Coordinates of C-alpha atoms (C1' of nucleotides) in Angstrom, one line a residue:
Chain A
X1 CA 110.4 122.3 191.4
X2 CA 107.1 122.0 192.5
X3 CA 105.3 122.3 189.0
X4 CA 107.9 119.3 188.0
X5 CA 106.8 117.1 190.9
X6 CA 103.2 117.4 190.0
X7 CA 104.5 116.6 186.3
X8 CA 106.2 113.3 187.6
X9 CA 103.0 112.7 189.7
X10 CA 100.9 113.1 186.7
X11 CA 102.6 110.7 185.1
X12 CA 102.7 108.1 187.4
X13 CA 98.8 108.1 187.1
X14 CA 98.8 108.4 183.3
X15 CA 101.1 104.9 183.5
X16 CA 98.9 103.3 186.1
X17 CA 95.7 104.5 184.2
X18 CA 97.2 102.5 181.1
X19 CA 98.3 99.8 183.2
X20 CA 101.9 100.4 182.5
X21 CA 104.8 100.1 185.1
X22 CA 106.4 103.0 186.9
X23 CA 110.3 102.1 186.1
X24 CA 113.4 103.8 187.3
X25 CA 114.4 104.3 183.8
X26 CA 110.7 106.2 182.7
X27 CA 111.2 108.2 185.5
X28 CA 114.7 109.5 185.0
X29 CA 113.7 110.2 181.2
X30 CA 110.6 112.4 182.5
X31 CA 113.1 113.8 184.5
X32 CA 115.3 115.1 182.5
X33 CA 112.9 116.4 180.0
X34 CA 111.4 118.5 182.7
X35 CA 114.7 119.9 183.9
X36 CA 115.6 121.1 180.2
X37 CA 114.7 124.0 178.6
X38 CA 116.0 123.0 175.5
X39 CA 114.9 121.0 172.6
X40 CA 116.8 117.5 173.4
X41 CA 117.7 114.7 170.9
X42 CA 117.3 110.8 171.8
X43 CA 121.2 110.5 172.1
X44 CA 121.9 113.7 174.0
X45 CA 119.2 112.2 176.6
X46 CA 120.5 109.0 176.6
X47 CA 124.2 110.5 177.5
X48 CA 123.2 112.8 180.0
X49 CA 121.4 109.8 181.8
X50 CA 124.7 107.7 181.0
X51 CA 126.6 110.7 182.6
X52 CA 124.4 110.8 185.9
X53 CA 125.3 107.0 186.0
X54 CA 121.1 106.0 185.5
X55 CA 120.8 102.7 184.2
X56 CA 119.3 102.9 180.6
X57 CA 119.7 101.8 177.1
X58 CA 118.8 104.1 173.9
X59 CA 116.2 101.5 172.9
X60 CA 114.1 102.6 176.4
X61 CA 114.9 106.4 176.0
X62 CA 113.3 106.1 172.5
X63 CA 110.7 104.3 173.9
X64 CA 109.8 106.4 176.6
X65 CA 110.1 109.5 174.6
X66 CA 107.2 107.8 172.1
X67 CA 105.2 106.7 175.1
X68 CA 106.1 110.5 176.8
X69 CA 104.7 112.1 173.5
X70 CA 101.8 109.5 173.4
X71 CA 100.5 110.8 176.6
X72 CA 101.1 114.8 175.5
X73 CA 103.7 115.5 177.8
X74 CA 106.8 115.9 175.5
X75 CA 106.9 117.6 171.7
X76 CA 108.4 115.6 169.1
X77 CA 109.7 118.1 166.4
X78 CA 111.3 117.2 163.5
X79 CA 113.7 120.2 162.2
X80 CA 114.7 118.3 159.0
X81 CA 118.1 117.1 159.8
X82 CA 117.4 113.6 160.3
X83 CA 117.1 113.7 163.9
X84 CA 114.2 114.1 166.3
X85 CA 114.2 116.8 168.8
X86 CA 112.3 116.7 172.1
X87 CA 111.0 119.1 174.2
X88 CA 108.4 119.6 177.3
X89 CA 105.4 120.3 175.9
X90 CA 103.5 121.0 179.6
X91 CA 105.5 123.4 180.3
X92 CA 105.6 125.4 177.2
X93 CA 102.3 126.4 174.8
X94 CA 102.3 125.4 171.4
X95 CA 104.6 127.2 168.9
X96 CA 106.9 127.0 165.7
X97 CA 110.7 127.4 165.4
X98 CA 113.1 129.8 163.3
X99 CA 116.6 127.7 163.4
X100 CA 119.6 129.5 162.4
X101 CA 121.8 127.2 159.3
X102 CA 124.5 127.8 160.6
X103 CA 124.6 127.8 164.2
X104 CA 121.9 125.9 165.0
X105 CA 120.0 128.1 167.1
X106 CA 116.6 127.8 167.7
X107 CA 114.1 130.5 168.1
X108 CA 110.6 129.3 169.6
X109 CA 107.6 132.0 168.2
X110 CA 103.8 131.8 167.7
X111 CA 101.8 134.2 165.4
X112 CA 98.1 133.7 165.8
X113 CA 97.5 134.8 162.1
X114 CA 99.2 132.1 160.7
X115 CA 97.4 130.1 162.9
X116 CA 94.1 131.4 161.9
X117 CA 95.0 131.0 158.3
X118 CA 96.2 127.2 158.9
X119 CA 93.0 126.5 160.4
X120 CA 90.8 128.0 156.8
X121 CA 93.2 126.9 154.5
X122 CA 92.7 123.7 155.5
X123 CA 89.2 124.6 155.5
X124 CA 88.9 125.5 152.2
X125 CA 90.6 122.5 151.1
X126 CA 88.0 119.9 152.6
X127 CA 90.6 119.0 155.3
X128 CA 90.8 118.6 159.0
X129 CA 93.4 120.0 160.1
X130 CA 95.3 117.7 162.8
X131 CA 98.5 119.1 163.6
X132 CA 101.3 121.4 161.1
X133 CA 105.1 121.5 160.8
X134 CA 106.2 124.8 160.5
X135 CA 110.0 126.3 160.5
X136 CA 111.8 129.1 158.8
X137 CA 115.3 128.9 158.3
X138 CA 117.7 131.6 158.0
X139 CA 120.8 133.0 159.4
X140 CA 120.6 134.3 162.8
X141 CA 122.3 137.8 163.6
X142 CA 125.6 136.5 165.5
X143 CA 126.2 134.4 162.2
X144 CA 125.4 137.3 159.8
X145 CA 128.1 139.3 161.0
X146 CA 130.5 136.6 161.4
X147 CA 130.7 136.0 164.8
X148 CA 130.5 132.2 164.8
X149 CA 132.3 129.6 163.0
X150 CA 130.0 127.1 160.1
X151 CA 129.6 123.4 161.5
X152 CA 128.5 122.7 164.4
X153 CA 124.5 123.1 163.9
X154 CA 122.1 121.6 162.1
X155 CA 122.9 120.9 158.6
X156 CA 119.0 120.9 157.7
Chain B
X1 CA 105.7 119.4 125.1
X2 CA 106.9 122.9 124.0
X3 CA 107.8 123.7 127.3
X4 CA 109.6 120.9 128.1
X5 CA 111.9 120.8 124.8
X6 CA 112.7 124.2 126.8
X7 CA 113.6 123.1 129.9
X8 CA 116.0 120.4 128.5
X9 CA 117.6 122.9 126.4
X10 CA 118.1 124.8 129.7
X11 CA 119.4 121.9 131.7
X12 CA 121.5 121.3 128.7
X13 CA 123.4 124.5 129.2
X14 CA 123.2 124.6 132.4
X15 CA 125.3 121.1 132.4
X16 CA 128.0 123.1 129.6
X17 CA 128.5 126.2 131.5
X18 CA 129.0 123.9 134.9
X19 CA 131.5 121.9 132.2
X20 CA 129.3 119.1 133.4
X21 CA 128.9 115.8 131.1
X22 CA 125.0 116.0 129.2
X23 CA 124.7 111.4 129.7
X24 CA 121.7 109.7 128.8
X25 CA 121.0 109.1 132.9
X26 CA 120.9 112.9 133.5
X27 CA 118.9 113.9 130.4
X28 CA 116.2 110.5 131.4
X29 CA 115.9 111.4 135.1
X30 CA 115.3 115.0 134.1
X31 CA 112.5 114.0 131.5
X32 CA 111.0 111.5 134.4
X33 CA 110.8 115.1 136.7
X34 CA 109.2 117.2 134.1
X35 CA 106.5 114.8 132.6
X36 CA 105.0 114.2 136.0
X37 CA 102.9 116.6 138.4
X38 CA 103.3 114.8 141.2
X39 CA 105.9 114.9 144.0
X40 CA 108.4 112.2 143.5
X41 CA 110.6 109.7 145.6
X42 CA 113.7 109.2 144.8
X43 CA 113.1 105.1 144.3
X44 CA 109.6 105.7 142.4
X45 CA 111.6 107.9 139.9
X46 CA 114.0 104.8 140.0
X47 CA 112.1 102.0 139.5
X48 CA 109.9 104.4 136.6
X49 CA 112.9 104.4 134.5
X50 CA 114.1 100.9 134.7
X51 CA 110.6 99.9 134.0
X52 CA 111.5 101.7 130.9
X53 CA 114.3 100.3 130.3
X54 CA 116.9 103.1 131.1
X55 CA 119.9 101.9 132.3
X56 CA 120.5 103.9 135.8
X57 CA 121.6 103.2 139.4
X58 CA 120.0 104.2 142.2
X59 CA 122.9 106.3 142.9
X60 CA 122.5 108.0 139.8
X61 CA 119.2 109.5 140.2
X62 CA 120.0 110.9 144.1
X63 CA 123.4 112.7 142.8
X64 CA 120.8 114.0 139.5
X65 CA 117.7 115.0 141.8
X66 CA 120.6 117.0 143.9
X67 CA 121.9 118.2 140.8
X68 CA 118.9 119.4 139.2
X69 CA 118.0 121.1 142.8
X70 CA 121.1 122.9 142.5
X71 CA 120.4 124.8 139.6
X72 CA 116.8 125.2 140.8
X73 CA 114.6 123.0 137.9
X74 CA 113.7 120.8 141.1
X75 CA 112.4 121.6 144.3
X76 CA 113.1 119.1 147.4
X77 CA 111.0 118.2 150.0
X78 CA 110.4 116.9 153.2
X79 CA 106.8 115.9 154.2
X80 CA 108.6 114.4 157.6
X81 CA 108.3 110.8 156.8
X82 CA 112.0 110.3 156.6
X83 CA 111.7 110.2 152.4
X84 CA 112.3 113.3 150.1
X85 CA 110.1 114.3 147.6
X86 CA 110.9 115.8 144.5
X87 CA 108.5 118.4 142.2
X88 CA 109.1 120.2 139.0
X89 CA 109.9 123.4 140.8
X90 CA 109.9 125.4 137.1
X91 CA 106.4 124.4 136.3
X92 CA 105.2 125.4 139.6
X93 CA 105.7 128.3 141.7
X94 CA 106.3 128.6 145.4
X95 CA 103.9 126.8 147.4
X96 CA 103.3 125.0 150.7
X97 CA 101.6 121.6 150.9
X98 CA 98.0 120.1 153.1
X99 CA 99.2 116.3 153.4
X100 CA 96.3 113.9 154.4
X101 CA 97.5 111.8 157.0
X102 CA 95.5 108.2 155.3
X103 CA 95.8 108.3 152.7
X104 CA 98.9 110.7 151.3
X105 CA 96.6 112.6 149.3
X106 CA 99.1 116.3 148.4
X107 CA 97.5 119.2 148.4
X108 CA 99.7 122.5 147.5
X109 CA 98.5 126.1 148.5
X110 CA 100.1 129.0 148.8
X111 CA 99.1 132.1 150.9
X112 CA 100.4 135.5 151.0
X113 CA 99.4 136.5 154.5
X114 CA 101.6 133.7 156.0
X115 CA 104.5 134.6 153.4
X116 CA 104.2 138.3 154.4
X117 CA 103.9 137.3 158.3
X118 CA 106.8 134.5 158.0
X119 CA 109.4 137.7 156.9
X120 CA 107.9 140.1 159.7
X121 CA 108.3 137.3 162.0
X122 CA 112.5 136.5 161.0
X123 CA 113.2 140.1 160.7
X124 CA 111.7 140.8 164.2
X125 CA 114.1 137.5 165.6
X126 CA 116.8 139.1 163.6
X127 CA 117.1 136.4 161.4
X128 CA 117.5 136.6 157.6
X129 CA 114.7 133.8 156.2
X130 CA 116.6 131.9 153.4
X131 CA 113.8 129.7 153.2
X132 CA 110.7 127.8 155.2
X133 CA 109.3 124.6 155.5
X134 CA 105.5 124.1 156.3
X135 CA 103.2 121.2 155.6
X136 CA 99.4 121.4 157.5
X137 CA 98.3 117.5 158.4
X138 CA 94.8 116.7 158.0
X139 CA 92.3 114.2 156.9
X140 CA 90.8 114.7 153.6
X141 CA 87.0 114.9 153.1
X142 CA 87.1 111.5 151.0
X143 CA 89.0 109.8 154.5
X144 CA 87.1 111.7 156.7
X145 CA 83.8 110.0 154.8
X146 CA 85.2 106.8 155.2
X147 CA 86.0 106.2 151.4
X148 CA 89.5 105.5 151.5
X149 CA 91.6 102.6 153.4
X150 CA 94.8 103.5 155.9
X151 CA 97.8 102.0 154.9
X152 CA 98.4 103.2 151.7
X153 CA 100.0 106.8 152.3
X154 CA 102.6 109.0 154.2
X155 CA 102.5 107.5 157.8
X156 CA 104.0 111.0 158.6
Chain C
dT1 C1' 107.3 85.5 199.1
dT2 C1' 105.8 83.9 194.9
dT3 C1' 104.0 84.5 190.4
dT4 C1' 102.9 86.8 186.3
dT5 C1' 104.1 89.3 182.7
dA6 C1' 105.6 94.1 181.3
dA7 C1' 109.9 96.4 180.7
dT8 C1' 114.6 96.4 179.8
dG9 C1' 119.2 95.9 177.3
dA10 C1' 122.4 94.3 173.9
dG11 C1' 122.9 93.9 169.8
dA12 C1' 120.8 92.7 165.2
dA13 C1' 118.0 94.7 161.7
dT14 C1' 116.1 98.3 158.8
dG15 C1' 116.1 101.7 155.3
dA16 C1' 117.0 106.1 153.1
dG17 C1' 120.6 108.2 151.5
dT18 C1' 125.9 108.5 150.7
dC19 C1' 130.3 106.9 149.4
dT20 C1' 134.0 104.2 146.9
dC21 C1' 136.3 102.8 143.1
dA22 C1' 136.9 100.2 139.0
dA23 C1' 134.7 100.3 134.6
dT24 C1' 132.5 103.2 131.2
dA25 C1' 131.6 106.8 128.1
dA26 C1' 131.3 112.1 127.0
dG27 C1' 133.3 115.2 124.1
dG28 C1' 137.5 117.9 123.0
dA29 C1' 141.8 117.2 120.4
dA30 C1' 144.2 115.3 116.6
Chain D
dT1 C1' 136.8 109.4 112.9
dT2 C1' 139.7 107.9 116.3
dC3 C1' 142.1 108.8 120.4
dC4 C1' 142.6 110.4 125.1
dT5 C1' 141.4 112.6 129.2
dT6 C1' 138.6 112.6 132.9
dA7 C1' 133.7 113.1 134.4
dT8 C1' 130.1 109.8 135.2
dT9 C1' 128.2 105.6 136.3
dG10 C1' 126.9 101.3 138.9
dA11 C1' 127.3 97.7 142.3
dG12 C1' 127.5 97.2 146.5
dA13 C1' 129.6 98.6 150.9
dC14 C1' 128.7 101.9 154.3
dT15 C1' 126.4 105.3 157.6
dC16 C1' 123.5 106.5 161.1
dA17 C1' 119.1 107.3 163.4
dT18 C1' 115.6 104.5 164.7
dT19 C1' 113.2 100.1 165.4
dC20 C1' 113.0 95.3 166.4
dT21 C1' 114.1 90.8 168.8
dC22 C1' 114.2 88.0 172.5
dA23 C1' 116.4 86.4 176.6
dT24 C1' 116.8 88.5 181.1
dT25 C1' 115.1 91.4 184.8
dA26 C1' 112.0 93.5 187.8
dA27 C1' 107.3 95.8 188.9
dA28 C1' 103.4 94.8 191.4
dA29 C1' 99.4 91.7 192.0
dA30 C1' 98.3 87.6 194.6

DNA sequence: TTTTTAATGAGAATGAGTCTCAATAAGGAA
DNA sequence: TTCCTTATTGAGACTCATTCTCATTAAAAA
């Protein structure tokens, strides 16, 4: 609670700093980014919002999530499936995803060696290294033994 | 040249034992894949054959590129920009690619260390890795230098 | 309270990729 | 070689996430 009001307050300054409005429809976005835990798509926003009864059209969501991003506060990941996934990047440090083919599932992890390689790989090959996609895919235990039923997930 | 005359006696068989027709489209686009290095789009590979004068659809070459990716002489790839690319995956082993983000300069590597760590890292999730995606973004020395101008590349 | 102009919303537009289905053409059979 | 079956093709409609447009609405400065 606390850490997400000083989020939201943070904001606020971040949009005045830029001269840019504090709306109702900004704030309910931030919102409910910070109250998720989960790696959110634009629709699944805009339908919780829809759900709560907050006044806001998918064009705004998508717009808020770029300006969100823009200003480092949300993650914009792209897991190959055609649609971008959001998550709150304040309150988590940076890291890559395993996501299970079937299922869906997503695993967050971080492996400083592949890090470290990243960084003198791109090194060695003249570049600076700005930012990397990384994500394994695979089957996830539950789905291995059959537990689940092919579908819903990501088809990536 | 050799090499080549292989792989199209391959593809051929591979299109009999599938009972699958050998046409004139499939035996073109295939030709267009294995006398390039570079990582293809789907409408350069298009527009490269009618400028030759073969008679295909667009149509034509996605169902080919899938086909060909099916029985593994193409690899298919996602630098994130919402286009696939498409690589002579029998020439070229496994690799990972450095993409520059100016000017869309490719740059494959490969490194055992992350390969070996990428496994660890699945089996410890108790996932089984069927495969990985991973791209590093960068500037290349020539951007970085100022040599080049935006615009042209992956916008990725 | 008024004014200025950024932000919003509805829906049109975009664009890569997929699908449909009538026309075409492999390639096995005769 | 010709015929016949049916896989393949091509043109264009369609999908679907995302972006754009522009008239309307509403922050927030005056």
């Amino acid at each position: 609670m606390k850490i997400a009001d000083e989020h939201i307050t943070l904001f606020k300054s971040a949009l005045k700093q830029a001269s840019l409005r504090i709306t109702s429809q900004r704030m309910a976005i931030l919102e409910e980014i910070l109250h998720s835990d989960q790696h959110r798509e634009c629709d699944d926003i805009y339908s919780s919002l829809r759900a709560k009864h907050v006044s806001v059209s998918r064009a705004t969501v998508y717009r808020t999530l770029d300006l969100l991003e823009q200003v480092g506060f949300v993650r914009k990941m792209d897991i190959g499936d055609g649609r971008f996934r959001y998550e709150n990047k304040l309150k988590q440090p940076h890291h890559d995803h395993i996501i299970c083919l079937q299922c869906g599932k997503i695993v967050e992890f971080i492996d400083p060696h592949i890090e470290q390689r990243q960084a003198t790989i791109s090194k060695d090959h003249g570049f600076e290294l700005l930012r990397h996609n990384h994500q394994l895919f695979g089957l996830c235990e539950r789905c291995r033994d059959g537990e689940t039923v092919p579908s819903k997930g990501t088809d990536a």
